[in-house]
Coordinates of N, CA and C in Angstrom, one line a residue:
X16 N 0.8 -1.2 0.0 CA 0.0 0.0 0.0 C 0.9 1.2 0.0
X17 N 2.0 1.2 0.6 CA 3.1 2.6 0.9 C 3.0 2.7 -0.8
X18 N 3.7 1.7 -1.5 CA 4.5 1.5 -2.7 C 3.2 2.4 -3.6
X19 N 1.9 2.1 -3.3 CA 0.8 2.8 -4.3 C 1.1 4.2 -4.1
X20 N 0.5 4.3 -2.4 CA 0.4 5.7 -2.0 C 1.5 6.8 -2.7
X21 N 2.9 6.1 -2.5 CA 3.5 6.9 -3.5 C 3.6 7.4 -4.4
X22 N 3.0 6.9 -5.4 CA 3.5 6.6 -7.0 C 2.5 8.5 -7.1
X23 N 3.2 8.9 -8.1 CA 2.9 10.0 -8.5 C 2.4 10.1 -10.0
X24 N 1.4 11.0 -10.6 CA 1.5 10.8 -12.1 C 2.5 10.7 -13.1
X25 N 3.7 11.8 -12.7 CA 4.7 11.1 -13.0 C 5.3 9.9 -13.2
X26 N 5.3 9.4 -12.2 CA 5.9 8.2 -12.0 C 5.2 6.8 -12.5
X27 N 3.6 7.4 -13.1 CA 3.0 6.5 -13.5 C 3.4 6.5 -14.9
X28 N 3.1 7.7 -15.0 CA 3.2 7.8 -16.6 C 4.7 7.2 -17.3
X29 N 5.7 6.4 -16.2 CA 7.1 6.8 -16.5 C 7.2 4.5 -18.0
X30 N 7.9 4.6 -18.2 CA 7.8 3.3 -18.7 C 8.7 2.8 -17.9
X31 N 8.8 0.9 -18.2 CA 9.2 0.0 -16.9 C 10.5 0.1 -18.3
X32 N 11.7 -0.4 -17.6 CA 12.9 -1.3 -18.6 C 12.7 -2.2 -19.2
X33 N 12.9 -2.3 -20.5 CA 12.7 -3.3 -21.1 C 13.5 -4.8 -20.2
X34 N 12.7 -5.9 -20.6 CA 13.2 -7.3 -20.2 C 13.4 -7.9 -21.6
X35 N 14.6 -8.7 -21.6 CA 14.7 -9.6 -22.7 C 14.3 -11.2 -22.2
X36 N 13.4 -12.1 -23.2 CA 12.8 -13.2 -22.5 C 14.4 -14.1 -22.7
X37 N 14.2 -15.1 -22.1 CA 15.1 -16.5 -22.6 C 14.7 -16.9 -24.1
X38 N 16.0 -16.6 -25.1 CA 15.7 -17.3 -26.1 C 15.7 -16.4 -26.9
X39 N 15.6 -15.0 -27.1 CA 15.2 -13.9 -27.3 C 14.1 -13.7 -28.0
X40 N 13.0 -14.9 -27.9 CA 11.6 -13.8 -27.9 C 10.6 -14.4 -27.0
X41 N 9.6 -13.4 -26.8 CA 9.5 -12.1 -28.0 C 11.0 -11.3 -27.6
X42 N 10.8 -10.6 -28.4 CA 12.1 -9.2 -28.1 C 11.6 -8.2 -27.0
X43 N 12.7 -7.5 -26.6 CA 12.6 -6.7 -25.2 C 12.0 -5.6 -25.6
X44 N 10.7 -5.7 -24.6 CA 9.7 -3.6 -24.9 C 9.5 -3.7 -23.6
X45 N 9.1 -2.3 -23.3 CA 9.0 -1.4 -22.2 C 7.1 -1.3 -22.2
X46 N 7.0 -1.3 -20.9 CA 5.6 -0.8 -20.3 C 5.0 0.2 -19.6
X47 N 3.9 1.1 -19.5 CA 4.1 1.9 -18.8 C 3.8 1.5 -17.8
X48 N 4.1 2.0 -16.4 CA 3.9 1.7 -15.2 C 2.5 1.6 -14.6
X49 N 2.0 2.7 -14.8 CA 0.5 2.6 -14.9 C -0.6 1.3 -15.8
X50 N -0.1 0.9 -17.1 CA -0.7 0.0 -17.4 C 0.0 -1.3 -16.4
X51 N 1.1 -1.8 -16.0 CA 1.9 -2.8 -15.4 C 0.6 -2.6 -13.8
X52 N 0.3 -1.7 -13.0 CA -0.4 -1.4 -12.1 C -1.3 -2.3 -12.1
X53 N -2.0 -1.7 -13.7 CA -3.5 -2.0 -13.7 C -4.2 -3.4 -13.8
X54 N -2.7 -4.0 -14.5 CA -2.6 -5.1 -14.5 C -3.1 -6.4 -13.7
X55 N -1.8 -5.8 -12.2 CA -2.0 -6.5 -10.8 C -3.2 -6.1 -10.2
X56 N -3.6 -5.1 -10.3 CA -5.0 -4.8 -9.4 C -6.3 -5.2 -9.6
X57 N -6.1 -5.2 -11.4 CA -7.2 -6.4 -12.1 C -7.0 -8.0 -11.5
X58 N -6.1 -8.5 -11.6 CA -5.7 -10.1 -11.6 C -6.1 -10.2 -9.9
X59 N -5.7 -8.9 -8.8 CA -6.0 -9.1 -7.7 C -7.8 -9.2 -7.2
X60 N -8.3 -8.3 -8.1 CA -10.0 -8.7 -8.0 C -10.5 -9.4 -8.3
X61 N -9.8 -9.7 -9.2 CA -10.7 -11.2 -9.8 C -10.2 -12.6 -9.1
X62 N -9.2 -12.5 -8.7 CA -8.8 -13.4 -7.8 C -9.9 -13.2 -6.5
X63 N -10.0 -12.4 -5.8 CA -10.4 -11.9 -4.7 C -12.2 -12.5 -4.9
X64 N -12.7 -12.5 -6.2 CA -13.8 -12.9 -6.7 C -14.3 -13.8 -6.7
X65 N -13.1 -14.6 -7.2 CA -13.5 -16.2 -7.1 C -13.1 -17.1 -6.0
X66 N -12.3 -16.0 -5.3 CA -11.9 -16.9 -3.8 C -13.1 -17.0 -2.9
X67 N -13.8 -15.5 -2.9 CA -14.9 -15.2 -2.0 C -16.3 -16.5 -2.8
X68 N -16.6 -16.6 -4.3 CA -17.5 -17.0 -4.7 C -17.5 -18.8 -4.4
X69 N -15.7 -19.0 -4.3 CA -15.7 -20.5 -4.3 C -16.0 -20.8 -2.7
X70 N -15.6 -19.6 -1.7 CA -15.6 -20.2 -0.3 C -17.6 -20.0 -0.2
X71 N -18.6 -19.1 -0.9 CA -19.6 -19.4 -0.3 C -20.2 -20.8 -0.7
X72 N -19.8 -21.1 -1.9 CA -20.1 -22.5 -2.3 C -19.6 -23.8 -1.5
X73 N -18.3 -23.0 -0.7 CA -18.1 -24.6 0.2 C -18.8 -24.3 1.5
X74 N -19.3 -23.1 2.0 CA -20.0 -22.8 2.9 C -21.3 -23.1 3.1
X75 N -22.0 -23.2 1.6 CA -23.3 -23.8 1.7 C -23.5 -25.0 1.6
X76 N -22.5 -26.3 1.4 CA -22.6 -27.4 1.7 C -23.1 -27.9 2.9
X77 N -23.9 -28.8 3.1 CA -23.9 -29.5 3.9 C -23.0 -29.8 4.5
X78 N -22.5 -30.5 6.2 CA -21.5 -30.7 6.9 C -21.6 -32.3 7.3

């Protein structure tokens, strides 16, 4: 949460370093930080979605 709180538009706007994969492809590009963000905080809801949807389904089982 510190690591969000910080981030400035700047710093959003800034691009990541490119990575070169093993093998060399794809080839090495750069991201913007802001889309890299949006990324994790999507994959974190939806995770968070199906955690909560799968535990009411073990919840309403019978015991």
């Amino acid at each position: 949460r510190a690591l969000v709180d910080g981030l400035t538009a700047e710093s959003l706007a800034a691009d990541t370093e490119p990575v070169a994969a093993s093998g060399g492809w794809p080839p090495p590009v750069s991201h913007r930080v802001a889309d890299c963000l949006r990324v994790v905080l999507d994959e974190e809801w939806e995770h968070r979605r199906f955690a909560e949807r799968d535990l009411t389904v073990l919840e309403s089982r019978p015991q």
